[in-house]
Amino acid sequence: MSTITCIEDLRLAARRRVPRAFFDYAEAGSYGQETLRANREDLARVKLRQRVLVDVAERELSTTIIGEPARLPLALAPIGLCGMQHGDGEILACRAAQAAGIPFTLSTMSICSIEDVAQAVERPFWFQLYVMRDRGFIRALIERAAAARCSALVLTVDLQVLGQRHCDIRNGMTVPPQIKLANIIDMASKPAWALSILRGKRKTFGNLAGHVRGMEDVTSLAQWTNSQFDPTLSWKDVEWVRGLWPGKLILKGILDVEDAKIAASTGASALVVSNHGGRQLDGAPSSISALPKIADAVGAEIEVMFDGGIRSGADVLRALALGARSCMIGRSYVYGLGASGEEGVATAIAILARELDVAMALTGIKRVRDIDLGIITQ
Ligand SMILES: Cc1cc2nc3c(=O)[nH]c(=O)nc-3n(C[C@H](O)[C@H](O)[C@H](O)COP(=O)(O)O)c2cc1C
């Protein structure tokens, strides 16, 4: 890998190494990508207050996230098809997160299964759940997450229907997948990636394969999955999930104050202010613009997490100042994974940690828990 100084370097390295269809899948937002762009642009608009001559020799980046000690105010967000950025991608990302002392979230749509990851890592991780039409399957999935000793269930609530990403259609990342000649040629030109995928434990949706009857090949599994997203999903289903999952619950994908208030009344441990990384409702506000109102309305009742557009430690500082207790990162670590597997994810986390540390020092902040609105300026 050439010299890596920032998340953008990891992005460029991933672009060189990962076949276009999978790189684009990670990169893109839905439709005109307005919300995707707004996530980054609005973060950059939040100006930090430079303070000088404050003794900041001793700095402390650790915190707690839903009561669990974390060495940084960060968690790895659930990412579907992580194992297509790098073979065994979910296991590698989980190991990097645990080595850095932060939570990892396994997606329902992962390549490695819950059991694969549980066997390969030492400590509990979080499991992200999509509630699908087949409630029997979902009940079994929740039981599997409990059996694997997952320490939190992250229930994603912003995907009742799927937003469209144009590039996925052009690249044949459709359901069922199209095998296009251009993709085959492209994949053949990425030997390190191809080798890592060949060596990986699995090549399909690990949590679903073998658990949905009659759905053994990728095509029928993909068709099943597509027909399973459930537009009838409602707050009643959140209650249903709570009844099945005795542990900590996180509601991910809240962008509106009214929804946040309902989320706070469910007894969940945390909510994540998120627009799914600009991949669902295009035209929705950026996550950072929605955060302060939500934190004001419910911050005292429920822990507020944040995601959407975090590419630097300064971005983490901005989100914490505007009311989040911690941030989830998505693409920032996916780029690291695509660039160089576990080492790349570790590098992404280390970059964000170092940048956060410097940004704290230059805003006169010594401890993560002291970050507040006072460090924001016009
Ligand atoms: C490639 C990709 C796949 C994703 N898959 C899931 C998923 O399976 N479940 C989920 O809850 N969110 C998923 N998300 C959303 C992320 O968890 C997170 O909300 C988003 O990436 C945050 O924005 P950021 O990428 O700008 O950090 C995905 C995002 C990306 C980029």
PDB file of C-alpha atoms in Angstrom, residues 65-67 126 152-155 242 248-254 260 263-264 266-273 298 301-306 325-326 328:
ATOM      1  CA  ILE A  65     -21.457   3.274  24.394  1.00  0.00           C
ATOM      2  CA  ILE A  66     -24.750   1.826  25.679  1.00  0.00           C
ATOM      3  CA  GLY A  67     -22.935   1.169  28.925  1.00  0.00           C
ATOM      4  CA  TRP A 126     -23.471  -6.351  17.791  1.00  0.00           C
ATOM      5  CA  ALA A 152     -26.688  -5.629  21.294  1.00  0.00           C
ATOM      6  CA  LEU A 153     -29.307  -5.884  18.586  1.00  0.00           C
ATOM      7  CA  VAL A 154     -29.291  -2.978  16.133  1.00  0.00           C
ATOM      8  CA  LEU A 155     -32.738  -2.814  14.563  1.00  0.00           C
ATOM      9  CA  ARG A 242     -38.220  -6.309  22.220  1.00  0.00           C
ATOM     10  CA  LYS A 248     -29.796  -4.088  24.611  1.00  0.00           C
ATOM     11  CA  LEU A 249     -31.637  -2.731  21.604  1.00  0.00           C
ATOM     12  CA  ILE A 250     -30.513   0.103  19.300  1.00  0.00           C
ATOM     13  CA  LEU A 251     -32.916   1.675  16.783  1.00  0.00           C
ATOM     14  CA  LYS A 252     -31.011   2.766  13.672  1.00  0.00           C
ATOM     15  CA  GLY A 253     -32.318   5.144  11.022  1.00  0.00           C
ATOM     16  CA  ILE A 254     -34.115   7.918  12.947  1.00  0.00           C
ATOM     17  CA  ALA A 260     -37.146  10.012  17.945  1.00  0.00           C
ATOM     18  CA  ALA A 263     -38.125   5.589  19.789  1.00  0.00           C
ATOM     19  CA  ALA A 264     -37.254   6.988  23.233  1.00  0.00           C
ATOM     20  CA  THR A 266     -39.738   1.994  23.477  1.00  0.00           C
ATOM     21  CA  GLY A 267     -37.168   1.301  26.172  1.00  0.00           C
ATOM     22  CA  ALA A 268     -34.389   0.951  23.573  1.00  0.00           C
ATOM     23  CA  SER A 269     -30.876   1.719  24.862  1.00  0.00           C
ATOM     24  CA  ALA A 270     -29.977   4.023  21.959  1.00  0.00           C
ATOM     25  CA  LEU A 271     -31.112   5.417  18.651  1.00  0.00           C
ATOM     26  CA  VAL A 272     -28.907   6.179  15.677  1.00  0.00           C
ATOM     27  CA  VAL A 273     -29.594   9.424  13.839  1.00  0.00           C
ATOM     28  CA  VAL A 298     -34.637  13.026  23.564  1.00  0.00           C
ATOM     29  CA  GLU A 301     -34.078   9.824  27.787  1.00  0.00           C
ATOM     30  CA  ILE A 302     -32.147   7.715  25.301  1.00  0.00           C
ATOM     31  CA  GLU A 303     -28.526   7.543  24.168  1.00  0.00           C
ATOM     32  CA  VAL A 304     -28.062   9.306  20.835  1.00  0.00           C
ATOM     33  CA  MET A 305     -25.677   7.859  18.270  1.00  0.00           C
ATOM     34  CA  PHE A 306     -24.937   9.359  14.864  1.00  0.00           C
ATOM     35  CA  ARG A 325     -22.554  10.383  22.390  1.00  0.00           C
ATOM     36  CA  SER A 326     -20.815   8.292  19.730  1.00  0.00           C
ATOM     37  CA  MET A 328     -20.963   4.882  13.671  1.00  0.00           C
TER      38      MET A 328
END
